[in-house]
C-alpha atoms as a PDB file:
ATOM      1  CA  MET A   1      -0.065   0.068  -0.058  1.00  0.00           C
ATOM      2  CA  GLY A   2       1.493   3.309  -1.089  1.00  0.00           C
ATOM      3  CA  PHE A   3       1.314   6.807   0.622  1.00  0.00           C
ATOM      4  CA  LEU A   4      -1.335   7.966  -1.584  1.00  0.00           C
ATOM      5  CA  PRO A   5      -4.271   6.033  -0.232  1.00  0.00           C
ATOM      6  CA  ILE A   6      -3.130   6.965   3.291  1.00  0.00           C
ATOM      7  CA  ILE A   7      -3.131  10.526   2.543  1.00  0.00           C
ATOM      8  CA  ALA A   8      -6.544  10.205   0.770  1.00  0.00           C
ATOM      9  CA  LEU A   9      -7.890   8.600   3.846  1.00  0.00           C
ATOM     10  CA  VAL A  10      -6.504  11.253   6.074  1.00  0.00           C
ATOM     11  CA  LEU A  11      -7.930  14.014   3.924  1.00  0.00           C
ATOM     12  CA  LEU A  12     -11.348  12.490   4.236  1.00  0.00           C
ATOM     13  CA  ALA A  13     -11.180  11.745   7.843  1.00  0.00           C
ATOM     14  CA  LEU A  14     -10.022  15.574   8.267  1.00  0.00           C
ATOM     15  CA  SER A  15     -12.879  16.785   6.055  1.00  0.00           C
ATOM     16  CA  GLY A  16     -15.367  14.881   8.281  1.00  0.00           C
ATOM     17  CA  LEU A  17     -13.888  16.163  11.447  1.00  0.00           C
ATOM     18  CA  LEU A  18     -14.042  19.777  10.012  1.00  0.00           C
ATOM     19  CA  LEU A  19     -17.398  19.609   8.866  1.00  0.00           C
ATOM     20  CA  ASP A  20     -18.782  18.305  12.074  1.00  0.00           C
ATOM     21  CA  ALA A  21     -16.848  21.237  13.912  1.00  0.00           C
ATOM     22  CA  HIS A  22     -18.130  23.839  11.684  1.00  0.00           C
ATOM     23  CA  ARG A  23     -21.655  22.529  12.048  1.00  0.00           C
ATOM     24  CA  ARG A  24     -21.235  22.590  15.923  1.00  0.00           C
ATOM     25  CA  THR A  25     -19.971  26.111  15.861  1.00  0.00           C
ATOM     26  CA  TRP A  26     -22.677  27.338  13.505  1.00  0.00           C
ATOM     27  CA  ARG A  27     -25.449  25.794  15.918  1.00  0.00           C
ATOM     28  CA  ALA A  28     -23.731  27.396  18.916  1.00  0.00           C
ATOM     29  CA  ALA A  29     -23.816  30.824  17.121  1.00  0.00           C
ATOM     30  CA  GLU A  30     -27.379  30.158  16.011  1.00  0.00           C
ATOM     31  CA  ALA A  31     -28.550  29.558  19.730  1.00  0.00           C
ATOM     32  CA  ASP A  32     -26.553  32.463  21.028  1.00  0.00           C
ATOM     33  CA  ALA A  33     -29.188  35.093  22.290  1.00  0.00           C
ATOM     34  CA  GLU A  34     -26.715  37.884  22.582  1.00  0.00           C
ATOM     35  CA  LEU A  35     -25.580  37.803  18.981  1.00  0.00           C
ATOM     36  CA  ASP A  36     -27.038  40.586  16.953  1.00  0.00           C
ATOM     37  CA  GLU A  37     -28.163  40.235  13.208  1.00  0.00           C
ATOM     38  CA  ARG A  38     -24.784  41.360  11.955  1.00  0.00           C
ATOM     39  CA  GLY A  39     -22.963  39.002  14.119  1.00  0.00           C
ATOM     40  CA  ARG A  40     -25.292  36.181  13.030  1.00  0.00           C
ATOM     41  CA  ARG A  41     -24.909  36.790   9.250  1.00  0.00           C
ATOM     42  CA  ALA A  42     -21.128  37.011   9.609  1.00  0.00           C
ATOM     43  CA  ALA A  43     -21.285  33.600  11.521  1.00  0.00           C
ATOM     44  CA  LYS A  44     -23.436  32.258   8.747  1.00  0.00           C
ATOM     45  CA  ALA A  45     -21.141  33.415   5.969  1.00  0.00           C
ATOM     46  CA  GLN A  46     -18.067  31.982   7.789  1.00  0.00           C
ATOM     47  CA  TYR A  47     -19.968  28.800   8.264  1.00  0.00           C
ATOM     48  CA  LEU A  48     -20.667  28.440   4.528  1.00  0.00           C
ATOM     49  CA  ARG A  49     -17.078  29.545   3.511  1.00  0.00           C
ATOM     50  CA  ARG A  50     -15.564  26.927   5.884  1.00  0.00           C
ATOM     51  CA  MET A  51     -18.044  24.135   4.915  1.00  0.00           C
ATOM     52  CA  ARG A  52     -17.246  24.870   1.241  1.00  0.00           C
ATOM     53  CA  ALA A  53     -13.413  24.599   2.117  1.00  0.00           C
ATOM     54  CA  SER A  54     -13.775  21.294   4.276  1.00  0.00           C
ATOM     55  CA  GLY A  55     -16.005  19.806   1.574  1.00  0.00           C
ATOM     56  CA  THR A  56     -13.455  20.513  -0.948  1.00  0.00           C
ATOM     57  CA  ILE A  57     -10.708  18.653   1.196  1.00  0.00           C
ATOM     58  CA  GLY A  58     -12.929  15.614   1.174  1.00  0.00           C
ATOM     59  CA  VAL A  59     -13.372  15.885  -2.632  1.00  0.00           C
ATOM     60  CA  LEU A  60      -9.666  15.944  -2.993  1.00  0.00           C
ATOM     61  CA  GLY A  61      -9.289  12.860  -0.687  1.00  0.00           C
ATOM     62  CA  ALA A  62     -11.899  10.985  -2.906  1.00  0.00           C
ATOM     63  CA  LEU A  63     -10.014  12.033  -6.139  1.00  0.00           C
ATOM     64  CA  LEU A  64      -6.832  10.554  -4.681  1.00  0.00           C
ATOM     65  CA  ILE A  65      -8.499   7.237  -3.765  1.00  0.00           C
ATOM     66  CA  LEU A  66      -9.791   7.203  -7.501  1.00  0.00           C
ATOM     67  CA  GLN A  67      -6.415   7.941  -9.059  1.00  0.00           C
ATOM     68  CA  PRO A  68      -5.783   4.208  -9.913  1.00  0.00           C
ATOM     69  CA  LEU A  69      -9.083   4.332 -11.899  1.00  0.00           C
ATOM     70  CA  VAL A  70      -7.818   7.154 -14.212  1.00  0.00           C
ATOM     71  CA  PRO A  71      -6.717   5.988 -17.591  1.00  0.00           C
ATOM     72  CA  GLN A  72      -2.997   6.600 -17.871  1.00  0.00           C
ATOM     73  CA  GLU A  73      -3.625   8.204 -21.250  1.00  0.00           C
ATOM     74  CA  PRO A  74      -2.134  11.745 -21.512  1.00  0.00           C
ATOM     75  CA  LEU A  75      -5.557  13.471 -22.036  1.00  0.00           C
ATOM     76  CA  TRP A  76      -7.327  11.792 -19.102  1.00  0.00           C
ATOM     77  CA  PHE A  77      -4.418  11.999 -16.677  1.00  0.00           C
ATOM     78  CA  THR A  78      -3.865  15.733 -17.602  1.00  0.00           C
ATOM     79  CA  LEU A  79      -7.575  16.364 -16.857  1.00  0.00           C
ATOM     80  CA  TYR A  80      -7.354  14.516 -13.528  1.00  0.00           C
ATOM     81  CA  LEU A  81      -4.337  16.633 -12.463  1.00  0.00           C
ATOM     82  CA  LEU A  82      -5.802  19.814 -13.690  1.00  0.00           C
ATOM     83  CA  LEU A  83      -9.128  18.991 -11.569  1.00  0.00           C
ATOM     84  CA  LEU A  84      -6.736  18.533  -8.521  1.00  0.00           C
ATOM     85  CA  VAL A  85      -4.986  21.779  -9.196  1.00  0.00           C
ATOM     86  CA  LEU A  86      -8.243  23.752  -9.530  1.00  0.00           C
ATOM     87  CA  LEU A  87      -9.595  22.374  -6.488  1.00  0.00           C
ATOM     88  CA  CYS A  88      -6.340  23.219  -4.548  1.00  0.00           C
ATOM     89  CA  GLY A  89      -6.619  26.713  -5.933  1.00  0.00           C
ATOM     90  CA  TRP A  90     -10.218  26.884  -5.003  1.00  0.00           C
ATOM     91  CA  MET A  91      -9.338  25.987  -1.479  1.00  0.00           C
ATOM     92  CA  LEU A  92      -6.606  28.672  -1.507  1.00  0.00           C
ATOM     93  CA  LEU A  93      -8.986  31.199  -2.691  1.00  0.00           C
ATOM     94  CA  LEU A  94     -11.634  30.415   0.002  1.00  0.00           C
ATOM     95  CA  ALA A  95      -8.684  30.521   2.662  1.00  0.00           C
ATOM     96  CA  LEU A  96      -7.981  34.099   1.484  1.00  0.00           C
ATOM     97  CA  VAL A  97     -11.521  35.224   1.540  1.00  0.00           C
ATOM     98  CA  ASP A  98     -12.027  33.674   5.198  1.00  0.00           C
ATOM     99  CA  GLY A  99      -8.855  35.242   6.222  1.00  0.00           C
ATOM    100  CA  PHE A 100      -9.815  38.721   4.781  1.00  0.00           C
ATOM    101  CA  ALA A 101     -13.163  38.429   6.473  1.00  0.00           C
ATOM    102  CA  ALA A 102     -11.612  37.550   9.872  1.00  0.00           C
ATOM    103  CA  ALA A 103      -9.361  40.498   9.615  1.00  0.00           C
ATOM    104  CA  LEU A 104     -12.233  42.722   8.854  1.00  0.00           C
ATOM    105  CA  ARG A 105     -14.136  41.296  11.678  1.00  0.00           C
ATOM    106  CA  VAL A 106     -11.221  42.009  14.169  1.00  0.00           C
ATOM    107  CA  ARG A 107     -10.643  45.419  12.972  1.00  0.00           C
ATOM    108  CA  ARG A 108     -14.456  46.190  13.411  1.00  0.00           C
ATOM    109  CA  ALA A 109     -14.225  44.763  16.723  1.00  0.00           C
ATOM    110  CA  ARG A 110     -11.316  46.822  17.672  1.00  0.00           C
ATOM    111  CA  HIS A 111     -12.830  49.939  16.350  1.00  0.00           C
ATOM    112  CA  GLU A 112     -15.900  49.409  18.586  1.00  0.00           C
ATOM    113  CA  THR A 113     -13.770  48.637  21.594  1.00  0.00           C
ATOM    114  CA  GLU A 114     -11.822  51.935  21.059  1.00  0.00           C
ATOM    115  CA  SER A 115     -15.155  53.881  20.730  1.00  0.00           C
ATOM    116  CA  LEU A 116     -16.405  52.372  23.923  1.00  0.00           C
ATOM    117  CA  GLU A 117     -13.127  53.118  25.721  1.00  0.00           C
ATOM    118  CA  ALA A 118     -13.312  56.668  24.450  1.00  0.00           C
ATOM    119  CA  LYS A 119     -16.972  57.131  25.547  1.00  0.00           C
ATOM    120  CA  LEU A 120     -16.072  55.666  29.011  1.00  0.00           C
ATOM    121  CA  GLU A 121     -12.979  58.058  29.374  1.00  0.00           C
ATOM    122  CA  ARG A 122     -15.421  61.101  28.538  1.00  0.00           C
ATOM    123  CA  GLU A 123     -17.797  59.838  31.025  1.00  0.00           C
ATOM    124  CA  ILE A 124     -15.191  59.571  33.754  1.00  0.00           C
ATOM    125  CA  GLN A 125     -13.722  63.092  32.775  1.00  0.00           C
ATOM    126  CA  ALA A 126     -17.349  64.400  33.014  1.00  0.00           C
ATOM    127  CA  ALA A 127     -17.849  62.674  36.483  1.00  0.00           C
ATOM    128  CA  ARG A 128     -14.439  64.287  37.590  1.00  0.00           C
ATOM    129  CA  ASP A 129     -15.340  67.598  36.484  1.00  0.00           C
ATOM    130  CA  ARG A 130     -18.787  67.410  38.212  1.00  0.00           C
ATOM    131  CA  SER A 131     -17.196  66.435  41.531  1.00  0.00           C
ATOM    132  CA  ASP A 132     -14.552  69.261  41.302  1.00  0.00           C
ATOM    133  CA  ASP A 133     -17.489  71.708  41.090  1.00  0.00           C
END
């Protein structure tokens, strides 16, 4: 048994574990009563992006298992390799989009925190000014 079937099985197992983890995370976000509509939409979009990427990992694993069935003719093998490369590119694109969305979410949260800190500082200063009078 070569290393390709082992890698394929690892990819399939990883895909299943990731799909389950994403589903659990989404259910927790969906049940979170403190999450506003914007946060819920962001969680749903993240869930969908990550489900697509994890599903693609599973498809790659399945394609690696099917490799012995691909005819060893140049056209068919080239198409098979092209499909593998396209799926890897698709996963990379999904990862980039997910990273960009996460960076935006962190930036927005940081901005909200800074706004709340500034508001609190103004309230503290106003309270000090009133106590000095």
